[in-house]
CSV table of C-alpha atoms and ligand atoms in Angstrom, one decimal:
chain,number,residue,atom,x,y,z
T,86,MET,CA,0.0,-0.2,0.1
T,87,ALA,CA,1.3,3.5,-0.6
T,88,ARG,CA,1.8,5.7,2.1
T,89,LEU,CA,-0.7,8.4,2.1
T,90,HIS,CA,0.8,10.8,3.9
T,91,ASP,CA,4.0,13.2,4.3
T,92,PRO,CA,5.8,10.8,7.3
T,93,GLU,CA,7.3,14.3,8.9
T,94,HIS,CA,4.4,15.5,8.9
T,95,ARG,CA,3.4,16.9,12.5
T,96,GLY,CA,1.6,19.2,14.4
T,97,PHE,CA,-0.1,20.3,18.0
T,98,ALA,CA,-4.1,19.4,17.4
T,99,SER,CA,-3.7,16.8,19.8
T,100,ASP,CA,-1.4,13.2,20.8
T,101,ASN,CA,-4.2,11.2,19.1
T,102,TYR,CA,-2.7,12.3,15.9
T,103,ALA,CA,0.6,10.8,16.8
T,104,GLY,CA,1.2,7.5,14.8
T,105,VAL,CA,2.3,4.1,17.7
T,106,LEU,CA,5.4,3.7,18.9
T,107,PRO,CA,8.0,1.5,16.6
T,108,GLU,CA,8.2,-1.1,19.8
T,109,VAL,CA,4.1,-1.0,20.5
T,110,LEU,CA,4.0,-2.6,16.7
T,111,GLU,CA,6.9,-5.4,17.3
T,112,ALA,CA,4.5,-6.5,19.9
T,113,VAL,CA,2.2,-6.6,17.9
T,114,ALA,CA,3.8,-7.9,15.3
T,115,GLU,CA,5.9,-10.3,17.1
T,116,ALA,CA,1.8,-11.3,18.9
T,117,ASN,CA,0.9,-12.5,15.2
T,118,LEU,CA,2.1,-15.6,14.7
T,119,GLY,CA,-0.4,-18.9,16.1
T,120,HIS,CA,-3.7,-19.5,17.3
T,121,GLN,CA,-4.3,-17.7,21.4
T,122,GLY,CA,-7.7,-18.2,23.5
T,123,ALA,CA,-10.0,-15.9,22.2
T,124,TYR,CA,-12.0,-12.9,23.9
T,125,GLY,CA,-9.0,-12.6,26.9
T,126,ALA,CA,-7.9,-16.5,27.3
T,127,ASP,CA,-4.0,-16.3,25.6
T,128,ALA,CA,-0.9,-15.8,27.6
T,129,TYR,CA,-0.7,-12.1,26.2
T,130,THR,CA,-3.7,-10.8,28.6
T,131,ALA,CA,-2.0,-13.4,31.2
T,132,ALA,CA,0.8,-11.7,31.7
T,133,LEU,CA,-0.7,-8.6,31.4
T,134,ALA,CA,-2.3,-9.2,34.5
T,135,GLU,CA,1.0,-10.0,35.8
T,136,ARG,CA,2.2,-6.8,34.7
T,137,VAL,CA,-0.3,-5.2,36.1
T,138,ARG,CA,-0.8,-6.2,39.7
T,139,GLU,CA,3.3,-5.5,40.0
T,140,LEU,CA,2.5,-2.4,39.0
T,141,PHE,CA,-0.3,-0.8,40.5
T,142,GLY,CA,-1.1,-4.0,43.5
T,143,GLU,CA,-2.1,-7.3,44.2
T,144,ALA,CA,-6.0,-6.8,43.8
T,145,ALA,CA,-5.5,-5.0,40.8
T,146,GLN,CA,-7.0,-6.5,37.8
T,147,ALA,CA,-7.3,-5.0,34.5
T,148,TYR,CA,-9.9,-5.4,31.6
T,149,PRO,CA,-8.4,-4.4,28.6
T,150,VAL,CA,-10.5,-2.4,26.0
T,151,PHE,CA,-11.1,-0.7,23.3
T,152,ASN,CA,-11.1,3.1,23.7
T,153,GLY,CA,-10.9,6.0,26.2
T,154,THR,CA,-15.0,6.2,26.4
T,155,GLY,CA,-15.5,2.8,26.1
T,156,ALA,CA,-13.4,2.4,28.9
T,157,ASN,CA,-14.9,5.2,31.3
T,158,VAL,CA,-18.3,4.2,30.7
T,159,VAL,CA,-17.8,0.2,31.5
T,160,ALA,CA,-15.8,1.6,34.9
T,161,LEU,CA,-18.5,3.7,35.3
T,162,SER,CA,-20.9,1.1,35.0
T,163,ALA,CA,-19.1,-1.9,36.8
T,164,VAL,CA,-19.1,0.0,40.4
T,165,SER,CA,-23.0,1.7,40.0
T,166,ASP,CA,-27.0,1.0,40.3
T,167,ARG,CA,-28.8,1.6,37.4
T,168,PHE,CA,-30.4,5.0,40.7
T,169,SER,CA,-26.7,5.7,40.5
T,170,ALA,CA,-24.7,9.5,39.7
T,171,VAL,CA,-21.7,10.6,38.7
T,172,VAL,CA,-20.2,13.9,39.7
T,173,CYS,CA,-17.3,14.9,37.5
T,174,ALA,CA,-16.2,18.4,36.6
T,175,ASP,CA,-17.8,21.1,34.2
T,176,THR,CA,-14.5,20.4,32.1
T,177,GLY,CA,-14.6,16.1,32.4
T,178,HIS,CA,-14.4,14.1,29.0
T,179,ILE,CA,-17.6,12.0,30.5
T,180,HIS,CA,-19.6,15.1,30.2
T,181,VAL,CA,-18.3,17.2,27.5
T,182,ASP,CA,-17.1,14.8,24.5
T,183,GLU,CA,-18.5,11.4,24.8
T,184,GLY,CA,-22.0,12.3,23.1
T,185,GLY,CA,-23.4,11.6,26.4
T,186,ALA,CA,-21.9,7.8,27.0
T,187,PRO,CA,-21.9,7.5,30.3
T,188,GLU,CA,-25.6,8.4,29.9
T,189,LYS,CA,-27.4,6.9,27.5
T,190,VAL,CA,-24.7,3.9,27.6
T,191,ALA,CA,-24.5,3.9,31.4
T,192,GLY,CA,-27.9,5.3,32.0
T,193,LEU,CA,-26.1,7.1,34.8
T,194,LYS,CA,-27.4,11.2,35.8
T,195,LEU,CA,-23.8,13.2,35.9
T,196,PHE,CA,-23.4,16.2,38.9
T,197,VAL,CA,-21.0,18.2,36.9
T,198,VAL,CA,-19.2,20.7,39.0
T,199,PRO,CA,-17.6,24.0,38.2
T,200,THR,CA,-14.0,24.4,38.3
T,201,ALA,CA,-11.0,25.6,38.3
T,202,GLY,CA,-7.7,24.7,35.8
T,203,GLY,CA,-10.1,21.9,35.4
T,204,LYS,CA,-9.0,20.2,39.4
T,205,LEU,CA,-12.4,19.6,41.8
T,206,THR,CA,-11.7,19.9,45.2
T,207,PRO,CA,-13.8,18.8,48.1
T,208,GLU,CA,-15.0,22.7,49.2
T,209,ALA,CA,-16.3,23.0,45.0
T,210,ILE,CA,-18.2,19.6,45.3
T,211,ALA,CA,-20.0,20.9,48.9
T,212,ALA,CA,-20.7,23.9,47.3
T,213,ALA,CA,-22.8,22.4,44.0
T,214,VAL,CA,-23.6,19.0,45.0
T,215,PRO,CA,-26.4,19.2,47.8
T,216,ASP,CA,-26.8,16.2,50.7
T,217,ARG,CA,-29.5,14.5,49.6
T,218,ALA,CA,-28.5,11.1,50.4
T,219,GLY,CA,-31.9,8.7,50.8
T,220,ASP,CA,-33.4,11.3,48.7
T,221,GLU,CA,-35.5,9.5,46.4
T,222,HIS,CA,-36.0,12.2,44.5
T,223,TRP,CA,-32.4,12.9,43.9
T,224,ALA,CA,-30.8,10.7,41.9
T,225,GLN,CA,-27.4,9.2,44.2
T,226,PRO,CA,-24.6,10.2,44.1
T,227,ARG,CA,-22.0,6.9,44.0
T,228,VAL,CA,-19.2,7.5,42.1
T,229,LEU,CA,-16.7,10.7,42.3
T,230,SER,CA,-15.0,11.0,38.5
T,231,VAL,CA,-12.0,12.9,38.5
T,232,ALA,CA,-9.0,13.4,35.2
T,233,GLN,CA,-5.4,12.8,36.2
T,234,SER,CA,-3.9,14.5,34.3
T,235,THR,CA,-7.2,16.7,33.8
T,236,GLU,CA,-9.1,18.0,30.9
T,237,LEU,CA,-6.7,21.2,31.1
T,238,GLY,CA,-3.4,19.9,31.2
T,239,THR,CA,-3.4,20.4,35.0
T,240,VAL,CA,-2.3,18.0,37.5
T,241,TYR,CA,-3.7,16.5,41.3
T,242,THR,CA,-1.5,15.5,43.9
T,243,PRO,CA,-1.5,11.9,45.0
T,244,ASP,CA,-2.6,14.8,48.6
T,245,GLU,CA,-5.2,15.8,46.5
T,246,LEU,CA,-7.0,12.9,45.4
T,247,ARG,CA,-6.6,11.3,48.8
T,248,ALA,CA,-9.0,14.2,50.3
T,249,LEU,CA,-11.3,13.6,46.9
T,250,ALA,CA,-10.8,10.2,48.2
T,251,GLU,CA,-11.5,10.1,51.5
T,252,TYR,CA,-14.4,12.4,50.4
T,253,ALA,CA,-16.6,10.0,48.5
T,254,HIS,CA,-15.5,7.4,51.0
T,255,GLU,CA,-17.3,9.4,54.0
T,256,ARG,CA,-20.2,9.6,51.9
T,257,ASP,CA,-20.2,6.0,50.7
T,258,TRP,CA,-19.4,7.4,47.1
T,259,LEU,CA,-16.0,5.8,45.0
T,260,LEU,CA,-13.3,7.1,43.2
T,261,HIS,CA,-13.1,6.9,39.6
T,262,ILE,CA,-9.8,8.3,38.2
T,263,ASP,CA,-10.2,9.1,34.2
T,264,GLY,CA,-6.5,8.4,33.3
T,265,SER,CA,-6.3,8.8,29.9
T,266,ARG,CA,-3.4,10.6,30.6
T,267,LEU,CA,-2.4,8.8,33.7
T,268,ALA,CA,1.5,8.2,32.3
T,269,ASN,CA,1.6,11.9,31.7
T,270,ALA,CA,0.2,13.0,35.2
T,271,ALA,CA,2.7,10.1,37.0
T,272,ALA,CA,5.6,11.4,34.9
T,273,SER,CA,5.1,15.2,36.0
T,274,LEU,CA,4.3,14.3,39.1
T,275,GLY,CA,8.4,12.3,39.5
T,276,THR,CA,5.8,9.5,40.9
T,277,SER,CA,4.8,5.4,40.2
T,278,LEU,CA,1.4,4.8,38.7
T,279,ARG,CA,0.3,3.5,42.0
T,280,ALA,CA,1.4,6.1,44.0
T,281,ILE,CA,-1.8,8.2,42.5
T,282,THR,CA,-3.9,5.2,41.8
T,283,THR,CA,-3.8,2.3,44.5
T,284,ASP,CA,-1.9,4.1,47.6
T,285,VAL,CA,-4.6,7.3,47.0
T,286,GLY,CA,-7.7,5.1,47.2
T,287,ALA,CA,-8.8,4.6,43.8
T,288,ASP,CA,-11.7,1.9,43.2
T,289,VAL,CA,-11.3,2.4,39.1
T,290,VAL,CA,-9.0,3.3,36.6
T,291,SER,CA,-9.6,4.2,32.4
T,292,VAL,CA,-6.0,3.8,32.3
T,293,GLY,CA,-5.0,5.3,28.5
T,294,GLY,CA,-2.2,3.4,26.6
T,295,THR,CA,-3.6,5.3,22.7
T,296,LYS,CA,-2.5,8.8,24.3
T,297,SER,CA,0.8,7.4,25.4
T,298,GLY,CA,1.5,5.7,21.2
T,299,LEU,CA,-0.4,2.2,21.1
T,300,LEU,CA,-2.6,1.8,18.0
T,301,GLY,CA,-5.8,1.8,20.5
T,302,ALA,CA,-5.8,0.2,23.9
T,303,GLU,CA,-6.6,1.1,27.2
T,304,LEU,CA,-8.2,-0.7,30.5
T,305,VAL,CA,-10.7,-0.6,32.3
T,306,LEU,CA,-8.6,-1.2,36.3
T,307,VAL,CA,-10.8,-2.1,39.4
T,308,LEU,CA,-8.9,-1.4,42.4
T,309,ASN,CA,-11.7,-2.3,44.7
T,310,PRO,CA,-12.4,-5.6,43.9
T,311,GLY,CA,-15.8,-5.5,46.7
T,312,ALA,CA,-17.1,-2.9,44.6
T,313,ALA,CA,-17.1,-3.9,41.1
T,314,ARG,CA,-19.8,-6.0,40.5
T,315,GLY,CA,-20.0,-8.4,36.8
T,316,THR,CA,-17.0,-5.7,35.3
T,317,ALA,CA,-16.2,-8.6,32.6
T,318,TYR,CA,-20.0,-9.1,32.1
T,319,VAL,CA,-20.6,-5.0,31.6
T,320,ARG,CA,-17.6,-5.1,29.0
T,321,LYS,CA,-18.9,-7.0,27.0
T,322,LEU,CA,-22.9,-5.7,26.7
T,323,SER,CA,-20.5,-2.3,26.4
T,324,MET,CA,-19.3,-3.8,23.6
T,325,GLN,CA,-15.4,-3.6,24.5
T,326,LEU,CA,-14.6,-7.3,24.5
T,327,ALA,CA,-12.7,-7.9,21.8
T,328,SER,CA,-12.2,-11.4,20.1
T,329,LYS,CA,-8.6,-11.3,19.6
T,330,GLN,CA,-7.9,-9.2,23.3
T,331,ARG,CA,-4.8,-10.7,22.3
T,332,PHE,CA,-3.6,-8.2,20.3
T,333,LEU,CA,-4.2,-5.0,23.4
T,334,ALA,CA,-2.6,-7.3,25.6
T,335,ALA,CA,0.4,-6.9,23.7
T,336,GLN,CA,0.1,-3.2,23.4
T,337,PHE,CA,0.2,-2.8,26.6
T,338,LEU,CA,3.0,-5.3,27.9
T,339,ALA,CA,5.2,-2.7,25.5
T,340,LEU,CA,4.6,0.5,26.6
T,341,PHE,CA,4.5,-1.2,30.3
T,342,GLU,CA,8.3,-2.9,29.4
T,343,GLY,CA,10.2,-1.4,32.3
T,344,ASP,CA,9.6,2.2,32.5
T,345,ARG,CA,8.9,3.0,28.6
T,346,TYR,CA,5.5,5.2,29.4
T,347,LEU,CA,7.2,7.6,32.1
T,348,ARG,CA,9.9,7.6,29.1
T,349,VAL,CA,7.7,8.6,26.5
T,350,ALA,CA,5.3,10.4,28.5
T,351,GLY,CA,8.2,12.6,30.1
T,352,HIS,CA,9.6,13.1,26.8
T,353,ALA,CA,5.6,14.3,26.1
T,354,ASN,CA,5.5,16.5,29.2
T,355,ALA,CA,9.0,18.7,28.1
T,356,MET,CA,8.5,19.5,24.4
T,357,ALA,CA,4.6,21.4,26.4
T,358,ARG,CA,7.2,22.8,29.0
T,359,LEU,CA,9.3,23.6,26.1
T,360,LEU,CA,6.7,25.0,23.8
T,361,ALA,CA,4.8,26.5,26.6
T,362,GLU,CA,8.2,28.8,27.5
T,363,LEU,CA,8.9,29.7,24.0
T,364,VAL,CA,5.4,31.3,23.1
T,365,GLY,CA,5.5,32.1,26.1
T,366,ALA,CA,7.5,34.6,25.4
T,367,ILE,CA,5.8,36.4,22.1
T,368,ASP,CA,4.0,39.5,22.8
T,369,GLY,CA,0.3,39.2,22.1
T,370,VAL,CA,0.3,35.4,23.4
T,371,THR,CA,-1.6,34.4,27.0
T,372,ILE,CA,-0.6,30.7,28.4
T,373,THR,CA,-3.6,29.8,30.1
T,374,GLN,CA,-3.9,27.1,32.2
T,375,SER,CA,-1.0,26.0,34.1
T,376,VAL,CA,1.3,23.7,31.9
T,377,GLN,CA,2.0,20.8,33.7
T,378,SER,CA,1.9,17.9,30.9
T,379,ASN,CA,1.6,17.4,27.6
T,380,ALA,CA,-0.7,19.9,26.6
T,381,VAL,CA,-0.8,23.9,26.3
T,382,PHE,CA,-3.8,26.2,26.6
T,383,ALA,CA,-3.2,29.8,24.7
T,384,GLU,CA,-4.7,32.7,23.7
T,385,LEU,CA,-4.3,35.0,20.9
T,386,PRO,CA,-6.2,36.9,18.4
T,387,ARG,CA,-7.9,35.2,16.1
T,388,ALA,CA,-7.4,35.6,12.8
T,389,ALA,CA,-3.5,35.0,13.9
T,390,SER,CA,-4.5,31.8,15.6
T,391,GLU,CA,-6.2,30.9,12.2
T,392,ARG,CA,-3.6,31.6,9.6
T,393,LEU,CA,-1.6,29.0,11.7
T,394,MET,CA,-4.3,26.5,11.4
T,395,ASP,CA,-4.0,26.7,7.4
T,396,ARG,CA,-0.4,25.6,8.1
T,397,VAL,CA,0.6,23.7,11.7
T,398,PRO,CA,-3.1,21.1,12.7
T,399,PHE,CA,-3.9,22.6,15.7
T,400,TYR,CA,-7.6,23.6,17.3
T,401,PHE,CA,-9.7,26.1,19.0
T,402,TRP,CA,-10.8,25.0,22.8
T,403,ASP,CA,-12.9,27.3,23.1
T,404,GLU,CA,-14.0,29.2,20.2
T,405,ILE,CA,-15.6,32.1,21.8
T,406,ARG,CA,-13.0,33.1,23.7
T,407,GLY,CA,-10.2,31.8,20.8
T,408,GLU,CA,-8.1,30.1,22.6
T,409,VAL,CA,-6.3,26.9,21.5
T,410,ARG,CA,-4.5,23.9,22.9
T,411,TRP,CA,-1.7,22.5,22.0
T,412,MET,CA,-0.9,19.2,22.6
T,413,CYS,CA,2.6,17.2,22.6
T,414,ALA,CA,3.3,13.2,21.8
T,415,TRP,CA,5.2,11.3,22.0
T,416,ASP,CA,7.3,11.5,18.7
T,417,THR,CA,6.9,15.5,19.1
T,418,THR,CA,10.2,17.2,18.2
T,419,GLU,CA,12.2,19.9,19.7
T,420,ALA,CA,12.4,21.1,16.1
T,421,ASP,CA,9.1,20.7,16.1
T,422,VAL,CA,8.0,23.0,19.2
T,423,ARG,CA,11.0,25.7,17.7
T,424,SER,CA,9.8,26.1,14.3
T,425,PHE,CA,5.7,26.3,15.6
T,426,ALA,CA,7.5,29.1,18.5
T,427,ASP,CA,9.1,30.9,15.8
T,428,LEU,CA,6.2,30.5,12.9
T,429,VAL,CA,3.8,32.3,16.1
T,430,ARG,CA,6.7,34.7,16.2
T,431,ALA,CA,7.0,35.9,12.5
T,432,GLU,CA,2.8,35.9,12.6
T,433,LEU,CA,3.1,38.1,15.7
T,434,ALA,CA,5.4,40.7,14.9
N,769,PLP,C1,-9.7,12.8,29.6
N,769,PLP,C2,-9.9,11.8,28.7
N,769,PLP,N1,-10.7,10.9,28.6
N,769,PLP,C3,-10.9,9.9,27.7
N,769,PLP,C4,-10.7,10.1,27.2
N,769,PLP,C5,-11.7,9.0,26.3
N,769,PLP,O1,-11.2,8.9,25.0
N,769,PLP,P1,-11.3,8.9,23.4
N,769,PLP,O2,-12.8,7.8,23.8
N,769,PLP,O3,-11.2,8.9,22.2
N,769,PLP,O4,-10.1,7.1,23.4
N,769,PLP,C6,-10.2,11.1,26.6
N,769,PLP,C7,-9.6,11.4,24.5
N,769,PLP,O5,-9.3,12.6,24.3
N,769,PLP,C8,-9.9,12.4,27.2
N,769,PLP,O6,-9.0,13.2,27.1
């Protein structure tokens, strides 16, 4: 098959625009020969279960799925009842970017809390979600869902997550972490994955892989098996059970080899920091969010953004304010960042 694009063409639209880590493609090819049991009855899924226990603790159970929305739907459904509600940030991917899947597929009501910088706090939740436990007229909150890193590129510290877990558990809620970019958060904090999940008291986690350079695989990670019921059944009925699951597991095995997941995420974070430093110094550009992972949010004159978008892919995050989001990926190079900063400088000169 002929290549249909310029292999040197990279932009800042999304970490999903990036290709696949070569080691992951090799792992998929390696897993390709011979027959293996379907639906998870294969050697790669078994090896991944073991690796996940090493990374997240003995109780951790991993359920590979196809995508992040599916991971969130399965994770939230597995720990909820039909009458449950989920508390999340106003910026939450589950609220604004999943086409209503948590409501429509999982059937869960979302209580949305206004946040600053995409981060929930116990105080913000208390101010937005009244205590109506036991009131049959009120959908009963069962899950507090936070994104780590957040949709605005910010990162919760382990203490902040612990405080949220305590707040949730005191009310008999559970803590779900949407870890679509969990590795970016761990790399940013200099912690292990375990330190921001198991050790802070999270009950269920959606662990991202695609944004870290997988072809397409995420995990539903159950850390509190007593709280999750029928996760395997929920995954199947949510259409997230892969028949050839060995290829999802093989991708994660490659990502979790040594500390590759931290290195690739740390690289993307470093590129975002460099980009923020270079463009933040340009007159006419305001960096609008604290740069703590692989995302840079900025405001600049709308016409300049539009002309830049014609040359390098990225898009408006907030159309009304003209705020843009620049994402760095595992394959973003320092040269990409420097030449983009030069373009922005020339555009605003
Ligand atoms: C915070 C967050 N959660 C979940 C997802 C899952 O997305 P998808 O269903 O596109 O894999 C994304 C993707 O952008 C995300 O940013």
